[in-house]
Amino acid sequence: MGCLELVRMRAYAIETVDLTRTYVRYNYRGVRVSMDIENNPGGLLLSLYNRYFNRNVVKEEVVAVDHVNLKIPQGELVCLLGPNGSGKTTLLRILATLLKPTSGTAYVMGHDIVKEEGEVWRHVTYIAGLLTGGAWMDARLTPRQILTIQSQLYGFPRDRIEDALKLSGLEEVADVRVATFSTGMLARLSVAIGLLRDSPVYLLDEPMSGISRDVAEEIYVHMKENIVRKAKAAILYATHNLVEAERYADRVILMHKGKVIAQGKPEELISSMFREMSIEFEVSNCTREILKLVEGVSGISKFVELGETGEDSSRFVVYTENPRRVLPKVISTIVENGGEVRYVKVNKPTLEDLFIRIAREKLGDQS
């Protein structure tokens, strides 16, 4: 192993260098019928049919992952965000060695995902949710039997089984056949299988889909406190849930149409894009004079009336870069002039607001 590889192993759990994945999509008379040949044998049949018998099958090249460059150290929980088709699942499958990149490369714990596929797999736990593949489960077996088989096959400690059942909320149904399980319970079992193994790198593809909020939160806390903080593992987690990402992620990576359009700590990304916050008020005994005085409070960049809610009540919004200083000023202005504040809401920008703005500004996407 060279010096560069040793440095890379020490510095980052995951590193990608211009990682790109393209595939060929087939359309037959305007209808999308297949993905690429490598991952779908049907694509090969369509290709042969098109070559020798017909010209109605049209090939279209799609870039699923487009020159992605990431550096993720150990001891971080990083959320991968983006709409369907943004490249999240493809990226995770490449890192898990389930797909090969078209160009570029990636390193997991210093090991090249193409040249050292076996070493990469030894260091990775890949958990796919039911919506993105899930784990194979024999419906005739029980959760305890499935976890026991997994531990025997891969040499996981047997004492992890009870911990995984408890954490995933399956203790009471541990000896019930999987055939009777709901979608949410199957999703819990998929997560439980992934939690059997200790790894320095975890790749999670929407594993919480279908899992109740209370169980999902318990799993998040476990991952954050035990897997990331104590074991210093790296977790790259694809999700649609922006609220959970904002709450638990150390960093977020925003993807759109195969590209990484932003990455960083949630609060820093939001503050860099949104300098102002809006504060919404509902005030009774509100006169025109009060509204004019509020509009003139220093620190307010914009004042918008939302209309009356009753005979003597009005709603309005103020925009400011410093809500902590402006909010008490507005309240005292209202009260000192005979008004009564009935409702106040400080609207903080969210990751969803951030994603929409970045997608529109950087990529010209108005959808």
Coordinates of C-alpha atoms in Angstrom, one line a residue:
M1 CA 0.0 0.0 0.0
G2 CA 1.4 3.4 -1.0
C3 CA 1.8 6.5 1.1
L4 CA -1.2 8.2 -0.6
E5 CA -3.5 5.2 0.2
L6 CA -2.3 5.2 3.9
V7 CA -3.0 9.0 4.2
R8 CA -6.4 8.5 2.5
M9 CA -7.3 5.6 4.9
R10 CA -6.5 7.7 8.0
A11 CA -8.2 10.9 6.7
Y12 CA -11.5 9.7 5.3
A13 CA -13.9 6.9 5.7
I14 CA -15.4 7.7 2.3
E15 CA -13.8 9.7 -0.5
T16 CA -15.0 10.0 -4.1
V17 CA -13.1 11.4 -7.0
D18 CA -15.1 12.6 -10.0
L19 CA -17.4 9.6 -9.5
T20 CA -19.7 9.2 -12.5
R21 CA -22.2 6.6 -13.5
T22 CA -24.1 6.6 -16.8
Y23 CA -26.5 4.0 -18.1
V24 CA -28.4 3.4 -21.3
R25 CA -32.2 3.6 -21.1
Y26 CA -34.3 2.0 -23.9
N27 CA -37.5 3.4 -25.3
Y28 CA -39.8 1.4 -27.5
R29 CA -42.1 3.6 -29.5
G30 CA -42.0 6.3 -26.9
V31 CA -42.4 4.0 -23.9
R32 CA -39.6 3.5 -21.4
V33 CA -39.0 -0.3 -21.3
S34 CA -35.6 -0.9 -19.7
M35 CA -32.6 0.3 -17.9
D36 CA -29.0 -0.5 -19.1
I37 CA -27.8 -3.8 -20.3
E38 CA -25.3 -4.4 -17.4
N39 CA -28.0 -4.4 -14.8
N40 CA -31.0 -5.6 -16.8
P41 CA -30.8 -8.6 -19.1
G42 CA -33.9 -7.3 -20.8
G43 CA -31.8 -4.5 -22.1
L44 CA -29.6 -6.9 -24.0
L45 CA -32.6 -8.6 -25.6
L46 CA -34.0 -5.2 -26.7
S47 CA -30.6 -4.2 -28.0
L48 CA -30.3 -7.3 -30.1
Y49 CA -33.9 -7.0 -31.3
N50 CA -33.3 -3.4 -32.3
R51 CA -30.1 -4.3 -34.1
Y52 CA -31.3 -7.1 -36.2
F53 CA -35.1 -6.7 -36.6
N54 CA -36.4 -3.3 -35.8
R55 CA -35.5 0.4 -35.5
N56 CA -38.2 1.4 -33.1
V57 CA -36.1 0.9 -30.0
V58 CA -34.3 4.1 -29.1
K59 CA -31.3 4.3 -26.8
E60 CA -30.9 7.2 -24.4
E61 CA -27.9 7.8 -22.2
V62 CA -28.7 8.9 -18.7
V63 CA -26.2 10.3 -16.2
A64 CA -27.2 9.0 -12.8
V65 CA -24.2 10.2 -10.9
D66 CA -22.3 13.2 -12.4
H67 CA -18.7 13.8 -11.3
V68 CA -19.4 13.6 -7.5
N69 CA -16.6 14.6 -5.2
L70 CA -17.1 13.8 -1.5
K71 CA -14.9 13.5 1.6
I72 CA -16.5 11.9 4.7
P73 CA -14.4 11.4 7.8
Q74 CA -15.0 8.8 10.5
G75 CA -17.4 9.8 13.3
E76 CA -19.9 11.7 11.1
L77 CA -23.5 11.1 10.3
V78 CA -24.1 12.6 6.8
C79 CA -27.5 12.7 5.2
L80 CA -27.8 12.4 1.4
L81 CA -30.8 14.5 0.3
G82 CA -32.6 14.9 -3.0
P83 CA -35.8 14.1 -4.9
N84 CA -36.4 10.7 -6.6
G85 CA -34.0 10.3 -9.5
S86 CA -31.3 12.6 -8.0
G87 CA -28.7 9.8 -7.9
K88 CA -28.8 9.0 -4.1
T89 CA -29.4 5.2 -4.5
T90 CA -27.0 4.8 -7.4
L91 CA -24.2 6.6 -5.4
L92 CA -24.8 4.3 -2.4
R93 CA -24.8 1.2 -4.5
I94 CA -21.5 2.2 -6.2
L95 CA -19.9 2.7 -2.7
A96 CA -21.2 -0.6 -1.6
T97 CA -19.6 -2.2 -4.8
L98 CA -23.0 -3.3 -6.1
L99 CA -22.5 -1.1 -9.2
K100 CA -19.4 -0.1 -11.0
P101 CA -18.7 3.5 -11.9
T102 CA -18.5 4.5 -15.5
S103 CA -15.6 6.8 -14.7
G104 CA -13.8 8.3 -11.6
T105 CA -13.4 6.2 -8.5
A106 CA -14.1 6.1 -4.8
Y107 CA -12.3 4.9 -1.7
V108 CA -13.8 3.3 1.4
M109 CA -11.4 3.2 4.4
G110 CA -8.7 3.8 1.8
H111 CA -9.6 0.9 -0.4
D112 CA -10.5 1.4 -4.1
I113 CA -14.1 0.3 -4.8
V114 CA -13.1 -1.2 -8.1
K115 CA -9.6 -2.6 -7.5
E116 CA -10.3 -3.8 -3.9
E117 CA -13.9 -4.8 -4.0
G118 CA -13.5 -7.5 -1.4
E119 CA -11.8 -5.2 1.1
V120 CA -14.4 -2.5 0.6
W121 CA -17.2 -5.0 1.3
R122 CA -15.5 -6.1 4.5
H123 CA -15.7 -2.5 5.8
V124 CA -19.2 -1.7 4.8
T125 CA -22.7 -2.4 6.1
Y126 CA -25.3 -1.6 3.5
I127 CA -28.9 -1.3 4.6
A128 CA -31.6 -0.8 2.0
G129 CA -35.1 0.2 2.9
L130 CA -38.1 -1.7 1.5
L131 CA -38.7 1.1 -1.1
T132 CA -35.1 0.8 -2.4
G133 CA -34.6 -3.0 -2.4
G134 CA -34.7 -4.2 1.2
A135 CA -33.2 -7.4 2.5
W136 CA -34.2 -10.9 1.4
M137 CA -36.4 -12.6 4.0
D138 CA -38.0 -16.0 4.0
A139 CA -41.6 -15.4 4.9
R140 CA -41.8 -18.8 6.7
L141 CA -39.2 -17.8 9.2
T142 CA -39.4 -15.6 12.3
P143 CA -37.3 -12.5 13.0
R144 CA -35.2 -14.4 15.5
Q145 CA -34.5 -17.2 13.1
I146 CA -33.6 -14.8 10.3
L147 CA -31.2 -12.9 12.5
T148 CA -29.7 -16.2 13.8
I149 CA -29.0 -17.3 10.3
Q150 CA -27.4 -14.0 9.4
S151 CA -25.2 -14.2 12.5
Q152 CA -24.1 -17.8 11.6
L153 CA -23.5 -17.0 8.0
Y154 CA -21.4 -13.9 8.6
G155 CA -19.9 -14.6 12.0
F156 CA -21.8 -11.9 13.9
P157 CA -21.9 -12.2 17.7
R158 CA -25.1 -14.1 18.8
D159 CA -25.7 -11.6 21.7
R160 CA -26.3 -8.9 19.1
I161 CA -29.6 -10.6 18.1
E162 CA -31.6 -9.6 21.2
D163 CA -30.2 -6.0 21.0
A164 CA -31.2 -5.7 17.4
L165 CA -34.7 -7.0 18.1
K166 CA -35.1 -4.6 21.0
L167 CA -33.8 -1.6 19.1
S168 CA -36.0 -2.2 16.1
G169 CA -39.1 -2.7 18.2
L170 CA -39.5 -6.4 17.3
E171 CA -39.1 -8.0 20.7
E172 CA -42.8 -8.9 21.0
V173 CA -43.0 -10.5 17.6
A174 CA -39.6 -12.0 17.5
D175 CA -41.0 -15.6 17.2
V176 CA -43.9 -14.7 14.8
R177 CA -43.6 -15.7 11.1
V178 CA -42.6 -12.9 8.8
A179 CA -45.4 -13.8 6.5
T180 CA -47.8 -12.0 8.8
F181 CA -45.8 -8.8 9.0
S182 CA -46.9 -5.4 7.8
T183 CA -44.7 -3.2 5.6
G184 CA -43.5 -1.2 8.6
M185 CA -42.6 -4.4 10.5
L186 CA -40.6 -5.7 7.5
A187 CA -38.8 -2.4 7.4
R188 CA -37.9 -2.8 11.0
L189 CA -36.5 -6.2 10.4
S190 CA -34.4 -5.0 7.5
V191 CA -32.8 -2.4 9.9
A192 CA -32.3 -5.1 12.6
I193 CA -30.3 -7.2 10.1
G194 CA -28.1 -4.3 9.4
L195 CA -27.5 -3.5 13.0
L196 CA -26.1 -7.0 13.7
R197 CA -22.7 -6.0 12.3
D198 CA -20.1 -3.6 13.5
S199 CA -18.6 -1.7 10.6
P200 CA -16.5 1.5 10.1
V201 CA -18.8 2.6 7.3
Y202 CA -22.6 2.3 7.1
L203 CA -24.5 3.1 3.8
L204 CA -28.2 3.5 4.5
D205 CA -30.8 3.9 1.7
E206 CA -34.0 5.2 3.2
P207 CA -34.2 2.4 5.8
M208 CA -36.8 4.2 7.9
S209 CA -39.5 4.2 5.2
G210 CA -42.6 2.7 6.7
I211 CA -41.2 2.7 10.3
S212 CA -43.2 4.6 12.9
R213 CA -41.8 7.9 14.2
D214 CA -41.1 6.7 17.7
V215 CA -39.1 3.6 16.6
A216 CA -37.3 5.6 13.9
E217 CA -36.3 8.2 16.5
E218 CA -34.9 5.5 18.8
I219 CA -32.9 4.0 15.9
Y220 CA -31.5 7.5 15.0
V221 CA -30.5 8.2 18.6
H222 CA -28.7 4.8 18.7
M223 CA -26.9 5.4 15.5
K224 CA -25.8 8.9 16.6
E225 CA -24.7 8.0 20.1
N226 CA -23.3 4.5 19.7
I227 CA -22.3 4.0 16.1
V228 CA -21.1 7.5 15.3
R229 CA -20.0 9.1 18.6
K230 CA -18.7 6.0 20.4
A231 CA -17.6 3.7 17.6
K232 CA -16.5 6.6 15.4
A233 CA -18.1 5.0 12.3
A234 CA -19.2 7.0 9.3
I235 CA -22.8 6.9 8.2
L236 CA -23.9 8.0 4.8
Y237 CA -27.7 8.1 5.0
A238 CA -30.1 8.7 2.0
T239 CA -33.5 10.1 3.1
H240 CA -36.4 12.2 1.9
N241 CA -37.1 13.3 5.5
L242 CA -35.6 16.8 5.7
V243 CA -36.8 17.3 9.3
E244 CA -34.9 14.2 10.5
A245 CA -31.9 15.3 8.5
E246 CA -31.9 18.7 10.0
R247 CA -32.2 17.2 13.5
Y248 CA -29.7 14.4 13.4
A249 CA -27.1 15.0 10.6
D250 CA -23.7 16.4 11.2
R251 CA -23.6 17.4 7.6
V252 CA -26.0 17.2 4.6
I253 CA -25.3 16.6 0.9
L254 CA -27.9 17.9 -1.5
M255 CA -28.1 16.1 -4.8
H256 CA -30.1 17.0 -7.9
K257 CA -30.0 15.3 -11.3
G258 CA -26.9 13.4 -10.4
K259 CA -24.9 16.4 -9.2
V260 CA -23.9 17.5 -5.7
I261 CA -25.3 21.0 -5.5
A262 CA -24.4 21.8 -1.9
Q263 CA -22.9 20.2 1.2
G264 CA -22.1 21.3 4.7
K265 CA -23.6 21.6 8.2
P266 CA -27.4 22.2 8.0
E267 CA -27.4 25.4 10.1
E268 CA -24.5 26.8 8.2
L269 CA -26.0 26.1 4.8
I270 CA -29.3 27.7 5.8
S271 CA -27.7 30.8 7.3
S272 CA -25.5 31.3 4.2
M273 CA -28.5 31.3 1.9
F274 CA -31.1 33.0 4.1
R275 CA -29.9 36.1 5.8
E276 CA -33.4 37.2 6.8
M277 CA -36.2 35.6 8.9
S278 CA -39.8 36.4 8.8
I279 CA -41.9 37.1 12.0
E280 CA -45.7 36.8 11.8
F281 CA -47.9 38.8 14.1
E282 CA -51.6 38.9 14.9
V283 CA -52.6 42.0 16.9
S284 CA -55.9 43.1 18.3
N285 CA -56.8 46.8 18.9
C286 CA -54.6 47.4 15.9
T287 CA -54.8 50.9 14.4
R288 CA -53.3 52.3 11.2
E289 CA -51.0 54.3 13.4
I290 CA -49.6 51.1 15.1
L291 CA -49.0 49.5 11.7
K292 CA -47.1 52.6 10.5
L293 CA -45.0 52.7 13.7
V294 CA -44.2 48.9 13.4
E295 CA -43.2 49.4 9.8
G296 CA -40.7 52.1 10.9
V297 CA -38.9 50.0 13.5
S298 CA -35.2 49.9 12.8
G299 CA -33.9 46.6 11.6
I300 CA -37.0 45.7 9.5
S301 CA -36.3 45.4 5.9
K302 CA -39.8 44.5 4.7
F303 CA -43.3 44.9 6.1
V304 CA -46.3 43.0 4.7
E305 CA -49.9 43.3 5.8
L306 CA -51.8 40.0 5.6
G307 CA -55.2 41.5 6.3
E308 CA -57.7 41.8 9.1
T309 CA -58.9 38.7 11.1
G310 CA -61.7 40.5 12.8
E311 CA -63.1 44.0 13.5
D312 CA -60.1 45.2 15.4
S313 CA -57.4 42.5 14.6
S314 CA -54.8 42.6 11.9
R315 CA -52.1 40.2 10.8
F316 CA -48.8 41.2 9.3
V317 CA -45.2 39.9 8.7
V318 CA -41.9 41.7 9.1
Y319 CA -38.6 40.6 7.7
T320 CA -35.3 41.1 9.5
E321 CA -31.7 39.8 9.7
N322 CA -31.8 40.2 13.5
P323 CA -35.0 38.7 14.9
R324 CA -33.7 38.7 18.5
R325 CA -33.3 42.5 18.4
V326 CA -36.3 43.4 16.3
L327 CA -38.9 41.1 18.0
P328 CA -38.9 42.9 21.4
K329 CA -38.9 46.3 19.7
V330 CA -42.0 45.4 17.7
I331 CA -43.9 44.0 20.7
S332 CA -43.1 47.1 22.8
T333 CA -44.2 49.4 20.0
I334 CA -47.5 47.6 19.8
V335 CA -48.2 47.4 23.5
E336 CA -47.2 51.0 24.2
N337 CA -49.7 52.3 21.6
G338 CA -52.7 50.3 22.9
G339 CA -52.4 47.1 20.9
E340 CA -52.5 43.6 22.2
V341 CA -50.3 40.9 20.7
R342 CA -52.4 37.7 20.2
Y343 CA -50.0 35.6 18.2
V344 CA -46.3 35.6 17.2
K345 CA -44.4 33.1 15.0
V346 CA -40.8 33.3 14.0
N347 CA -40.5 31.4 10.7
K348 CA -37.0 29.9 10.4
P349 CA -35.9 28.7 6.9
T350 CA -35.7 25.0 6.6
L351 CA -33.6 22.5 4.6
E352 CA -36.6 22.2 2.2
D353 CA -36.5 26.0 1.6
L354 CA -32.7 25.7 1.1
F355 CA -33.0 22.9 -1.4
I356 CA -35.6 24.6 -3.5
R357 CA -33.6 27.8 -3.6
I358 CA -30.3 26.1 -4.5
A359 CA -31.9 24.0 -7.2
R360 CA -33.5 27.0 -8.8
E361 CA -30.5 29.3 -8.6
K362 CA -27.7 26.8 -9.5
L363 CA -29.5 24.6 -12.0
G364 CA -32.3 26.9 -13.2
D365 CA -34.9 24.3 -12.1
Q366 CA -38.2 26.0 -11.7
S367 CA -40.1 22.9 -10.8

